[in-house]
């Protein structure tokens, strides 16, 4: 997943919008200091500080300090804001309505025409950000939004500062404001989606990305992240649909094609695992019934032996009716026969239960489920291979496509080899050699992809797999197994 930082936004902190000539005129700064000292001193004058005109002068002074001389007071905008509020409080007509100065102050506080207080907060917030005073910067940007609630600049900067402070809730709130006010920077929508993704709120993450795409319909990062979020939320089918659309819209974008191949590859592996598990489950019932039936037949064969013994000993007793040992032997045989008959009855019940369970598994839809899984695996396999090869048509040296295609055939060989390993001697004599030839063929098919992958990028994983493949092929050659490529 690609992680974006707000490069476009941070570049605005260059302060070009507020830059003056090389430096603020020293005389102006000195005058600001003198005026500030006087204003601060007059605060203690009850008569002066009771006048709206004093607070208006103070508001404008500190506003200008914020805009032109922050070195005098880095938080002058806050003082200006409070002074403007004091003007509104003090300047009332006899009827209790706002006076002329109060109306002017209200206009400033509302970000009306000619108001510079918003810019003062943004400028000083940017300066604090550059000085790495992130909490101070966030405070300034938040205050700026109270003056101009529809502006996107302060909410953008506020979100960046909050994110740097790891205040995720605040960052999310700021970026949502930015989006609601018509902000267009795609990196903000990307970042907002990441904040929601961390909370596993995938629906809101997708919503944020879609808002970004509404502003920037062709942004590849936002489109790709939609796919990533869908995958993270377990919505693989929707992710594939989205990626199919991306690949179709931009057929030369090799990363989209490779990603699509990987998705289908993952899908076929998941299906293959499910096929294996379900087959084992279905097979276990049949094997259990077969094993129990075999044991039952062995137990039944004992009855014939016991009957033979009864007949033999009975004949001897006729000749020796007083022979106590023969009578004891006959009693033992009859007792064992009775035990065996009881065992047979129990085993017949077990065989019946196992057979019914196997039949129930088949009739309950397991066979259809298995068929569907195999069809899904086959379809996903074909699409994975097709997209890997399509990627190689775009760039024959793409490492991911080469390596993954090699792994694909390698895994097929390993899976097929498992069939051979599980064969008994009779089965191996019947078809073991034929399957071994196919196993050899798949390993041989994987080899050139690993070789080309190593040429494209010298990675240990590809080297290790190639070494394994070469070793297996040497073993087949020593056994004189002919490789059969399908």
Short mmCIF file of C-alpha atoms in Angstrom, two decimals:
data_model
loop_
_atom_site.label_atom_id
_atom_site.label_comp_id
_atom_site.label_asym_id
_atom_site.label_seq_id
_atom_site.Cartn_x
_atom_site.Cartn_y
_atom_site.Cartn_z
CA UNK A 1 0.00 0.00 0.00
CA UNK A 2 1.35 3.40 -0.95
CA UNK A 3 1.50 5.91 1.91
CA UNK A 4 1.04 9.51 0.86
CA UNK A 5 2.11 12.51 2.85
CA UNK A 6 0.63 15.91 2.29
CA UNK A 7 3.43 17.24 0.14
CA UNK A 8 1.25 19.62 -1.85
CA UNK A 9 -0.22 21.06 1.31
CA UNK A 10 3.04 21.35 3.23
CA UNK A 11 4.61 23.25 0.36
CA UNK A 12 2.15 26.06 1.09
CA UNK A 13 3.93 26.65 4.36
CA UNK A 14 6.67 28.35 2.39
CA UNK A 15 4.92 31.56 3.47
CA UNK A 16 5.12 32.96 -0.04
CA UNK A 17 1.61 34.33 0.40
CA UNK A 18 2.77 36.44 3.32
CA UNK A 19 6.33 37.21 2.29
CA UNK A 20 7.57 40.76 2.22
CA UNK A 21 10.84 42.19 0.98
CA UNK A 22 13.91 40.49 2.42
CA UNK A 23 12.90 41.45 5.96
CA UNK A 24 10.25 43.51 7.67
CA UNK A 25 11.40 47.10 7.97
CA UNK A 26 13.23 47.46 11.25
CA UNK A 27 11.61 50.79 11.94
CA UNK A 28 8.16 49.28 11.52
CA UNK A 29 9.01 46.45 13.91
CA UNK A 30 10.41 48.89 16.45
CA UNK A 31 7.22 50.93 16.18
CA UNK A 32 5.15 47.78 16.71
CA UNK A 33 7.09 47.11 19.92
CA UNK A 34 6.51 50.61 21.20
CA UNK A 35 2.81 50.54 20.31
CA UNK A 36 2.46 47.10 21.92
CA UNK A 37 4.12 48.30 25.15
CA UNK A 38 1.78 51.29 25.28
CA UNK A 39 -1.33 49.21 24.59
CA UNK A 40 -0.34 46.63 27.20
CA UNK A 41 0.31 49.40 29.73
CA UNK A 42 -3.06 51.05 29.01
CA UNK A 43 -4.79 47.78 29.91
CA UNK A 44 -4.25 48.76 33.56
CA UNK A 45 -5.91 52.11 32.96
CA UNK A 46 -9.53 51.50 33.94
CA UNK A 47 -10.75 54.60 32.10
CA UNK A 48 -8.95 53.79 28.83
CA UNK A 49 -9.74 50.08 28.86
CA UNK A 50 -13.43 50.81 29.30
CA UNK A 51 -13.63 52.40 25.84
CA UNK A 52 -14.48 50.46 22.69
CA UNK A 53 -12.07 52.69 20.75
CA UNK A 54 -9.14 51.45 22.89
CA UNK A 55 -10.00 47.82 22.11
CA UNK A 56 -10.44 48.56 18.41
CA UNK A 57 -6.98 50.18 18.27
CA UNK A 58 -5.55 47.21 20.18
CA UNK A 59 -7.30 44.71 17.88
CA UNK A 60 -5.92 46.35 14.75
CA UNK A 61 -2.45 46.75 16.24
CA UNK A 62 -2.14 43.08 17.15
CA UNK A 63 -3.67 42.06 13.82
CA UNK A 64 -0.94 44.03 12.02
CA UNK A 65 1.73 42.57 14.29
CA UNK A 66 0.52 39.09 13.35
CA UNK A 67 0.59 39.95 9.65
CA UNK A 68 3.82 41.96 9.53
CA UNK A 69 5.86 41.49 12.69
CA UNK A 70 5.43 38.10 14.33
CA UNK A 71 8.81 38.48 15.96
CA UNK A 72 7.15 41.01 18.27
CA UNK A 73 4.44 38.53 19.36
CA UNK A 74 4.06 35.05 17.80
CA UNK A 75 0.49 34.78 19.10
CA UNK A 76 -0.66 38.30 18.29
CA UNK A 77 -3.66 37.01 16.30
CA UNK A 78 -5.18 35.59 19.48
CA UNK A 79 -4.87 38.92 21.27
CA UNK A 80 -6.42 40.67 18.27
CA UNK A 81 -9.36 38.24 18.29
CA UNK A 82 -10.09 38.88 21.97
CA UNK A 83 -9.84 42.62 21.42
CA UNK A 84 -12.36 42.54 18.57
CA UNK A 85 -14.74 40.57 20.81
CA UNK A 86 -14.32 43.26 23.49
CA UNK A 87 -15.29 45.92 20.95
CA UNK A 88 -18.54 44.10 20.23
CA UNK A 89 -19.18 43.83 23.96
CA UNK A 90 -18.58 47.51 24.74
CA UNK A 91 -19.86 49.38 21.68
CA UNK A 92 -23.63 49.50 22.19
CA UNK A 93 -26.12 52.24 21.33
CA UNK A 94 -28.59 53.50 23.88
CA UNK A 95 -31.06 51.00 22.46
CA UNK A 96 -28.57 48.21 23.08
CA UNK A 97 -27.81 47.70 19.40
CA UNK A 98 -24.26 47.36 18.02
CA UNK A 99 -22.50 50.65 17.35
CA UNK A 100 -20.38 51.49 14.31
CA UNK A 101 -17.19 50.00 15.79
CA UNK A 102 -19.04 46.90 16.98
CA UNK A 103 -20.41 46.33 13.48
CA UNK A 104 -16.89 46.67 12.06
CA UNK A 105 -15.58 44.19 14.62
CA UNK A 106 -18.41 41.77 13.91
CA UNK A 107 -17.53 41.93 10.22
CA UNK A 108 -13.91 41.09 11.04
CA UNK A 109 -14.89 38.22 13.35
CA UNK A 110 -17.16 36.81 10.66
CA UNK A 111 -14.43 36.97 8.04
CA UNK A 112 -16.33 39.63 6.12
CA UNK A 113 -15.13 41.90 3.37
CA UNK A 114 -11.73 43.45 4.10
CA UNK A 115 -11.10 41.23 7.12
CA UNK A 116 -7.48 40.14 7.57
CA UNK A 117 -7.79 38.37 10.91
CA UNK A 118 -8.22 34.97 9.22
CA UNK A 119 -4.95 35.50 7.32
CA UNK A 120 -3.28 36.59 10.55
CA UNK A 121 -4.18 33.29 12.23
CA UNK A 122 -3.14 31.21 9.23
CA UNK A 123 0.19 33.04 8.94
CA UNK A 124 1.07 32.65 12.60
CA UNK A 125 -0.14 29.06 12.55
CA UNK A 126 2.18 28.35 9.64
CA UNK A 127 5.06 30.00 11.46
CA UNK A 128 4.45 27.85 14.53
CA UNK A 129 4.30 24.77 12.33
CA UNK A 130 7.66 25.66 10.79
CA UNK A 131 9.05 26.12 14.29
CA UNK A 132 7.73 22.62 15.11
CA UNK A 133 5.27 24.06 17.65
CA UNK A 134 2.52 21.77 16.39
CA UNK A 135 0.11 22.33 19.26
CA UNK A 136 0.39 26.07 18.81
CA UNK A 137 -0.10 25.70 15.06
CA UNK A 138 -3.21 23.57 15.53
CA UNK A 139 -4.65 26.16 17.94
CA UNK A 140 -4.12 28.93 15.37
CA UNK A 141 -5.61 26.98 12.47
CA UNK A 142 -8.63 25.99 14.56
CA UNK A 143 -9.23 29.61 15.54
CA UNK A 144 -8.97 30.66 11.88
CA UNK A 145 -11.81 28.28 11.03
CA UNK A 146 -14.07 30.05 13.52
CA UNK A 147 -13.58 33.23 11.53
CA UNK A 148 -14.11 31.66 8.11
CA UNK A 149 -16.04 28.43 8.47
CA UNK A 150 -16.17 27.79 4.72
CA UNK A 151 -12.45 28.08 4.05
CA UNK A 152 -10.40 24.98 3.21
CA UNK A 153 -6.93 26.34 3.94
CA UNK A 154 -7.08 26.36 7.75
CA UNK A 155 -8.81 22.97 7.95
CA UNK A 156 -6.16 21.51 5.64
CA UNK A 157 -3.31 22.90 7.75
CA UNK A 158 -5.12 21.97 10.96
CA UNK A 159 -5.53 18.39 9.78
CA UNK A 160 -1.84 18.15 8.89
CA UNK A 161 -0.76 19.50 12.28
CA UNK A 162 -3.17 17.16 14.11
CA UNK A 163 -1.90 14.20 12.11
CA UNK A 164 1.69 15.09 13.01
CA UNK A 165 0.61 15.18 16.66
CA UNK A 166 -1.08 11.79 16.24
CA UNK A 167 -4.38 13.34 17.24
CA UNK A 168 -6.30 11.14 14.86
CA UNK A 169 -9.79 12.20 15.89
CA UNK A 170 -8.91 15.86 15.39
CA UNK A 171 -7.16 15.17 12.09
CA UNK A 172 -10.19 13.25 10.84
CA UNK A 173 -12.51 16.10 11.87
CA UNK A 174 -10.31 18.70 10.16
CA UNK A 175 -10.04 16.74 6.92
CA UNK A 176 -13.80 16.13 6.90
CA UNK A 177 -14.30 19.90 7.15
CA UNK A 178 -11.86 20.35 4.29
CA UNK A 179 -13.84 17.89 2.16
CA UNK A 180 -17.20 19.37 3.13
CA UNK A 181 -16.01 22.86 2.10
CA UNK A 182 -15.02 21.67 -1.36
CA UNK A 183 -11.34 20.85 -0.88
CA UNK A 184 -9.78 19.05 -3.83
CA UNK A 185 -6.30 17.85 -2.82
CA UNK A 186 -6.40 14.06 -3.46
CA UNK A 187 -3.75 13.38 -0.82
CA UNK A 188 -6.14 14.66 1.86
CA UNK A 189 -8.85 12.20 0.83
CA UNK A 190 -6.23 9.44 0.73
CA UNK A 191 -5.06 10.36 4.24
CA UNK A 192 -8.63 10.57 5.52
CA UNK A 193 -9.30 7.08 4.17
CA UNK A 194 -6.22 5.81 6.02
CA UNK A 195 -7.49 7.27 9.29
CA UNK A 196 -10.78 5.43 8.86
CA UNK A 197 -9.00 2.27 7.74
CA UNK A 198 -6.95 2.19 10.95
CA UNK A 199 -10.27 2.09 12.82
CA UNK A 200 -11.49 -0.67 10.49
CA UNK A 201 -14.28 1.67 9.43
CA UNK A 202 -14.01 0.50 5.84
CA UNK A 203 -17.29 2.01 4.65
CA UNK A 204 -16.19 5.51 5.70
CA UNK A 205 -12.76 4.91 4.15
CA UNK A 206 -14.35 4.03 0.80
CA UNK A 207 -16.67 7.03 1.15
CA UNK A 208 -13.66 9.34 1.65
CA UNK A 209 -11.91 7.92 -1.41
CA UNK A 210 -15.05 8.30 -3.53
CA UNK A 211 -15.31 11.94 -2.45
CA UNK A 212 -11.73 12.40 -3.62
CA UNK A 213 -12.48 10.69 -6.91
CA UNK A 214 -15.42 13.01 -7.42
CA UNK A 215 -12.90 15.87 -7.34
CA UNK A 216 -10.09 14.01 -9.15
CA UNK A 217 -11.74 11.29 -11.29
CA UNK A 218 -8.49 10.10 -12.85
CA UNK A 219 -6.35 9.92 -9.74
CA UNK A 220 -4.64 6.52 -9.84
CA UNK A 221 -3.63 6.46 -6.18
CA UNK A 222 -7.20 6.96 -4.99
CA UNK A 223 -8.50 4.28 -7.35
CA UNK A 224 -5.84 1.82 -6.27
CA UNK A 225 -6.55 2.50 -2.61
CA UNK A 226 -10.22 1.68 -3.14
CA UNK A 227 -9.03 -1.79 -4.15
CA UNK A 228 -6.74 -2.03 -1.11
CA UNK A 229 -9.55 -1.06 1.26
CA UNK A 230 -11.91 -3.58 -0.32
CA UNK A 231 -9.30 -6.30 0.13
CA UNK A 232 -8.66 -5.27 3.72
CA UNK A 233 -12.39 -5.51 4.42
CA UNK A 234 -12.56 -9.01 2.89
CA UNK A 235 -14.55 -7.90 -0.15
CA UNK A 236 -12.33 -9.69 -2.66
CA UNK A 237 -14.92 -9.95 -5.43
CA UNK A 238 -15.62 -6.20 -5.39
CA UNK A 239 -11.87 -5.52 -5.30
CA UNK A 240 -11.39 -7.61 -8.42
CA UNK A 241 -14.24 -5.79 -10.17
CA UNK A 242 -12.67 -2.42 -9.36
CA UNK A 243 -9.23 -3.56 -10.50
CA UNK A 244 -10.66 -5.05 -13.69
CA UNK A 245 -12.12 -1.62 -14.44
CA UNK A 246 -8.78 0.06 -13.73
CA UNK A 247 -6.93 -2.37 -15.98
CA UNK A 248 -9.46 -1.88 -18.76
CA UNK A 249 -9.32 1.92 -18.47
CA UNK A 250 -5.51 1.94 -18.50
CA UNK A 251 -4.36 -1.27 -20.24
CA UNK A 252 -0.71 -0.19 -20.30
CA UNK A 253 -0.57 0.28 -16.53
CA UNK A 254 1.42 -2.84 -15.69
CA UNK A 255 0.92 -2.53 -11.93
CA UNK A 256 -2.85 -2.82 -12.28
CA UNK A 257 -2.45 -5.95 -14.41
CA UNK A 258 0.06 -7.52 -12.02
CA UNK A 259 -2.16 -6.72 -9.03
CA UNK A 260 -5.14 -8.27 -10.80
CA UNK A 261 -3.11 -11.41 -11.51
CA UNK A 262 -2.07 -11.59 -7.85
CA UNK A 263 -5.70 -11.27 -6.74
CA UNK A 264 -6.76 -14.14 -8.99
CA UNK A 265 -3.71 -16.11 -7.84
CA UNK A 266 -4.72 -15.63 -4.20
CA UNK A 267 -8.28 -16.59 -5.08
CA UNK A 268 -7.22 -19.86 -6.70
CA UNK A 269 -4.98 -20.73 -3.76
CA UNK A 270 -7.82 -20.12 -1.31
CA UNK A 271 -10.13 -22.27 -3.45
CA UNK A 272 -7.47 -24.98 -3.68
CA UNK A 273 -7.17 -25.09 0.12
CA UNK A 274 -10.94 -25.36 0.43
CA UNK A 275 -11.02 -28.17 -2.14
CA UNK A 276 -8.36 -30.04 -0.18
CA UNK A 277 -10.19 -29.63 3.14
CA UNK A 278 -13.60 -30.60 1.77
CA UNK A 279 -12.18 -33.58 -0.14
CA UNK A 280 -10.49 -34.81 3.03
CA UNK A 281 -13.72 -34.39 4.98
CA UNK A 282 -15.77 -36.26 2.38
CA UNK A 283 -13.09 -38.90 1.91
CA UNK A 284 -12.75 -39.50 5.62
CA UNK A 285 -16.35 -40.69 5.80
CA UNK A 286 -15.93 -43.10 2.89
CA UNK A 287 -12.56 -44.32 4.17
CA UNK A 288 -13.97 -44.80 7.65
CA UNK A 289 -16.86 -46.89 6.30
CA UNK A 290 -14.48 -48.93 4.14
CA UNK A 291 -12.10 -49.54 7.02
CA UNK A 292 -14.90 -50.59 9.36
CA UNK A 293 -16.35 -52.91 6.70
CA UNK A 294 -12.95 -54.55 6.26
CA UNK A 295 -12.66 -55.09 10.02
CA UNK A 296 -16.22 -56.45 10.13
CA UNK A 297 -15.44 -59.04 7.46
CA UNK A 298 -12.36 -60.09 9.41
CA UNK A 299 -14.45 -60.49 12.52
CA UNK A 300 -17.10 -62.54 10.68
CA UNK A 301 -14.42 -64.89 9.38
CA UNK A 302 -13.76 -65.90 12.99
CA UNK A 303 -17.24 -67.47 13.20
CA UNK A 304 -16.31 -70.00 10.53
CA UNK A 305 -13.18 -70.89 12.49
CA UNK A 306 -15.15 -71.28 15.71
CA UNK A 307 -17.79 -73.44 13.97
CA UNK A 308 -15.03 -75.68 12.68
CA UNK A 309 -13.60 -76.01 16.18
CA UNK A 310 -17.04 -76.82 17.63
CA UNK A 311 -17.52 -79.53 15.04
CA UNK A 312 -14.05 -80.98 15.62
CA UNK A 313 -14.27 -80.96 19.44
CA UNK A 314 -17.87 -82.30 19.33
CA UNK A 315 -16.69 -85.29 17.31
CA UNK A 316 -13.95 -86.02 19.84
CA UNK A 317 -16.40 -85.80 22.75
CA UNK A 318 -18.62 -88.44 21.08
CA UNK A 319 -15.62 -90.72 21.17
CA UNK A 320 -14.58 -89.66 24.68
CA UNK A 321 -17.82 -88.59 26.46
CA UNK A 322 -16.14 -88.47 29.86
CA UNK A 323 -13.17 -86.32 28.80
CA UNK A 324 -13.52 -83.18 30.97
CA UNK A 325 -10.77 -81.25 29.12
CA UNK A 326 -12.59 -81.62 25.78
CA UNK A 327 -15.78 -80.36 27.40
CA UNK A 328 -13.87 -77.36 28.80
CA UNK A 329 -12.41 -76.61 25.31
CA UNK A 330 -15.87 -76.76 23.74
CA UNK A 331 -17.24 -74.38 26.38
CA UNK A 332 -14.35 -71.92 25.69
CA UNK A 333 -14.92 -71.99 21.93
CA UNK A 334 -18.68 -71.43 22.33
CA UNK A 335 -18.00 -68.53 24.72
CA UNK A 336 -15.58 -66.91 22.23
CA UNK A 337 -18.07 -67.42 19.41
CA UNK A 338 -20.75 -65.71 21.48
CA UNK A 339 -18.41 -62.74 22.16
CA UNK A 340 -17.57 -62.49 18.47
CA UNK A 341 -21.26 -62.52 17.50
CA UNK A 342 -21.82 -59.61 19.93
CA UNK A 343 -18.79 -57.76 18.49
CA UNK A 344 -20.10 -58.30 14.96
CA UNK A 345 -23.46 -56.80 15.92
CA UNK A 346 -21.71 -53.71 17.31
CA UNK A 347 -19.47 -53.38 14.26
CA UNK A 348 -22.43 -53.73 11.89
CA UNK A 349 -24.00 -50.75 13.65
CA UNK A 350 -20.78 -48.74 13.25
CA UNK A 351 -20.53 -49.62 9.56
CA UNK A 352 -24.16 -48.60 9.05
CA UNK A 353 -23.58 -45.24 10.80
CA UNK A 354 -20.38 -44.52 8.85
CA UNK A 355 -22.05 -45.44 5.55
CA UNK A 356 -25.05 -43.24 6.30
CA UNK A 357 -22.73 -40.37 7.28
CA UNK A 358 -20.82 -40.66 4.00
CA UNK A 359 -24.08 -40.80 2.04
CA UNK A 360 -25.45 -37.86 4.03
CA UNK A 361 -22.37 -35.82 3.17
CA UNK A 362 -22.91 -36.49 -0.50
CA UNK A 363 -26.64 -35.81 -0.38
CA UNK A 364 -26.25 -32.63 1.71
CA UNK A 365 -24.62 -30.78 -1.16
CA UNK A 366 -20.96 -31.44 -0.40
CA UNK A 367 -20.38 -32.90 -3.84
CA UNK A 368 -21.89 -29.83 -5.50
CA UNK A 369 -19.90 -27.59 -3.20
CA UNK A 370 -16.73 -29.46 -4.13
CA UNK A 371 -17.55 -29.16 -7.84
CA UNK A 372 -18.19 -25.43 -7.47
CA UNK A 373 -14.90 -24.92 -5.63
CA UNK A 374 -12.97 -26.80 -8.30
CA UNK A 375 -14.63 -24.70 -11.01
CA UNK A 376 -13.75 -21.51 -9.10
CA UNK A 377 -10.16 -22.65 -8.70
CA UNK A 378 -9.87 -23.46 -12.40
CA UNK A 379 -11.34 -20.11 -13.47
CA UNK A 380 -9.13 -18.13 -11.07
CA UNK A 381 -6.05 -20.09 -12.17
CA UNK A 382 -6.67 -19.37 -15.84
CA UNK A 383 -7.24 -15.66 -15.17
CA UNK A 384 -4.14 -15.42 -12.97
CA UNK A 385 -1.96 -16.94 -15.69
CA UNK A 386 -3.57 -14.78 -18.39
CA UNK A 387 -2.91 -11.57 -16.45
CA UNK A 388 0.66 -12.51 -15.53
CA UNK A 389 1.34 -13.13 -19.21
CA UNK A 390 -0.43 -9.91 -20.19
CA UNK A 391 1.88 -8.06 -17.78
CA UNK A 392 4.90 -9.67 -19.41
CA UNK A 393 3.63 -8.53 -22.80
CA UNK A 394 3.78 -4.98 -21.46
CA UNK A 395 7.16 -5.48 -19.79
CA UNK A 396 8.95 -8.78 -20.27
CA UNK A 397 11.34 -7.97 -17.42
CA UNK A 398 8.72 -7.32 -14.74
CA UNK A 399 10.05 -9.14 -11.69
CA UNK A 400 6.72 -9.63 -9.89
CA UNK A 401 5.04 -11.21 -12.92
CA UNK A 402 8.04 -13.45 -13.66
CA UNK A 403 8.56 -14.57 -10.08
CA UNK A 404 4.86 -15.14 -9.33
CA UNK A 405 4.32 -17.10 -12.52
CA UNK A 406 7.29 -19.29 -11.61
CA UNK A 407 5.81 -19.83 -8.15
CA UNK A 408 2.43 -20.65 -9.72
CA UNK A 409 3.84 -23.56 -11.76
CA UNK A 410 6.12 -24.57 -8.87
CA UNK A 411 3.12 -24.89 -6.53
CA UNK A 412 1.18 -26.86 -9.14
CA UNK A 413 4.11 -29.29 -9.32
CA UNK A 414 4.25 -29.65 -5.52
CA UNK A 415 0.50 -30.26 -5.33
CA UNK A 416 0.66 -32.91 -8.05
CA UNK A 417 3.68 -34.54 -6.41
CA UNK A 418 1.57 -34.94 -3.26
CA UNK A 419 -0.66 -37.34 -5.19
CA UNK A 420 2.33 -39.51 -5.97
CA UNK A 421 3.59 -39.44 -2.39
CA UNK A 422 0.20 -40.66 -1.11
CA UNK A 423 0.01 -43.64 -3.49
CA UNK A 424 0.39 -47.21 -2.32
CA UNK A 425 2.57 -49.59 -4.30
CA UNK A 426 -0.30 -50.87 -6.45
CA UNK A 427 -1.48 -47.37 -7.34
CA UNK A 428 2.08 -46.26 -8.10
CA UNK A 429 2.62 -49.19 -10.44
CA UNK A 430 -0.61 -48.33 -12.26
CA UNK A 431 -0.12 -44.58 -12.81
CA UNK A 432 2.72 -43.27 -10.65
CA UNK A 433 5.22 -42.92 -13.49
CA UNK A 434 2.74 -41.01 -15.67
CA UNK A 435 2.01 -38.47 -12.91
CA UNK A 436 5.70 -38.10 -12.09
CA UNK A 437 6.28 -37.09 -15.73
CA UNK A 438 3.67 -34.35 -15.34
CA UNK A 439 5.24 -33.23 -12.04
CA UNK A 440 8.61 -32.98 -13.77
CA UNK A 441 7.01 -31.02 -16.60
CA UNK A 442 5.57 -28.40 -14.24
CA UNK A 443 8.89 -27.92 -12.45
CA UNK A 444 10.53 -27.56 -15.84
CA UNK A 445 7.87 -24.99 -16.81
CA UNK A 446 8.63 -22.92 -13.69
CA UNK A 447 12.39 -22.84 -14.28
CA UNK A 448 12.69 -20.18 -17.04
CA UNK A 449 10.48 -17.75 -15.10
CA UNK A 450 12.78 -17.92 -12.07
CA UNK A 451 15.81 -17.52 -14.33
CA UNK A 452 14.35 -14.40 -15.98
CA UNK A 453 13.21 -13.03 -12.63
CA UNK A 454 16.81 -13.24 -11.36
CA UNK A 455 17.99 -11.40 -14.47
CA UNK A 456 15.42 -8.67 -13.80
CA UNK A 457 16.22 -8.37 -10.08
CA UNK A 458 18.86 -10.20 -8.08
CA UNK A 459 16.58 -11.48 -5.29
CA UNK A 460 17.35 -14.35 -2.90
CA UNK A 461 13.81 -15.79 -3.05
CA UNK A 462 14.03 -16.38 -6.80
CA UNK A 463 17.53 -17.85 -6.47
CA UNK A 464 16.44 -20.25 -3.75
CA UNK A 465 13.47 -21.45 -5.77
CA UNK A 466 15.61 -21.93 -8.87
CA UNK A 467 18.08 -23.99 -6.85
CA UNK A 468 15.23 -26.19 -5.60
CA UNK A 469 13.82 -26.63 -9.12
CA UNK A 470 17.22 -27.59 -10.54
CA UNK A 471 17.71 -30.13 -7.75
CA UNK A 472 14.32 -31.74 -8.37
CA UNK A 473 14.89 -31.91 -12.13
CA UNK A 474 18.25 -33.61 -11.53
CA UNK A 475 16.51 -36.24 -9.39
CA UNK A 476 13.97 -36.90 -12.12
CA UNK A 477 16.75 -37.18 -14.67
CA UNK A 478 18.56 -39.70 -12.46
CA UNK A 479 15.34 -41.77 -12.27
CA UNK A 480 15.01 -41.43 -16.06
CA UNK A 481 11.61 -39.77 -15.72
CA UNK A 482 10.60 -38.02 -18.93
CA UNK A 483 9.18 -34.53 -18.27
CA UNK A 484 5.74 -34.03 -19.78
CA UNK A 485 4.80 -30.35 -20.25
CA UNK A 486 1.08 -29.64 -20.41
#
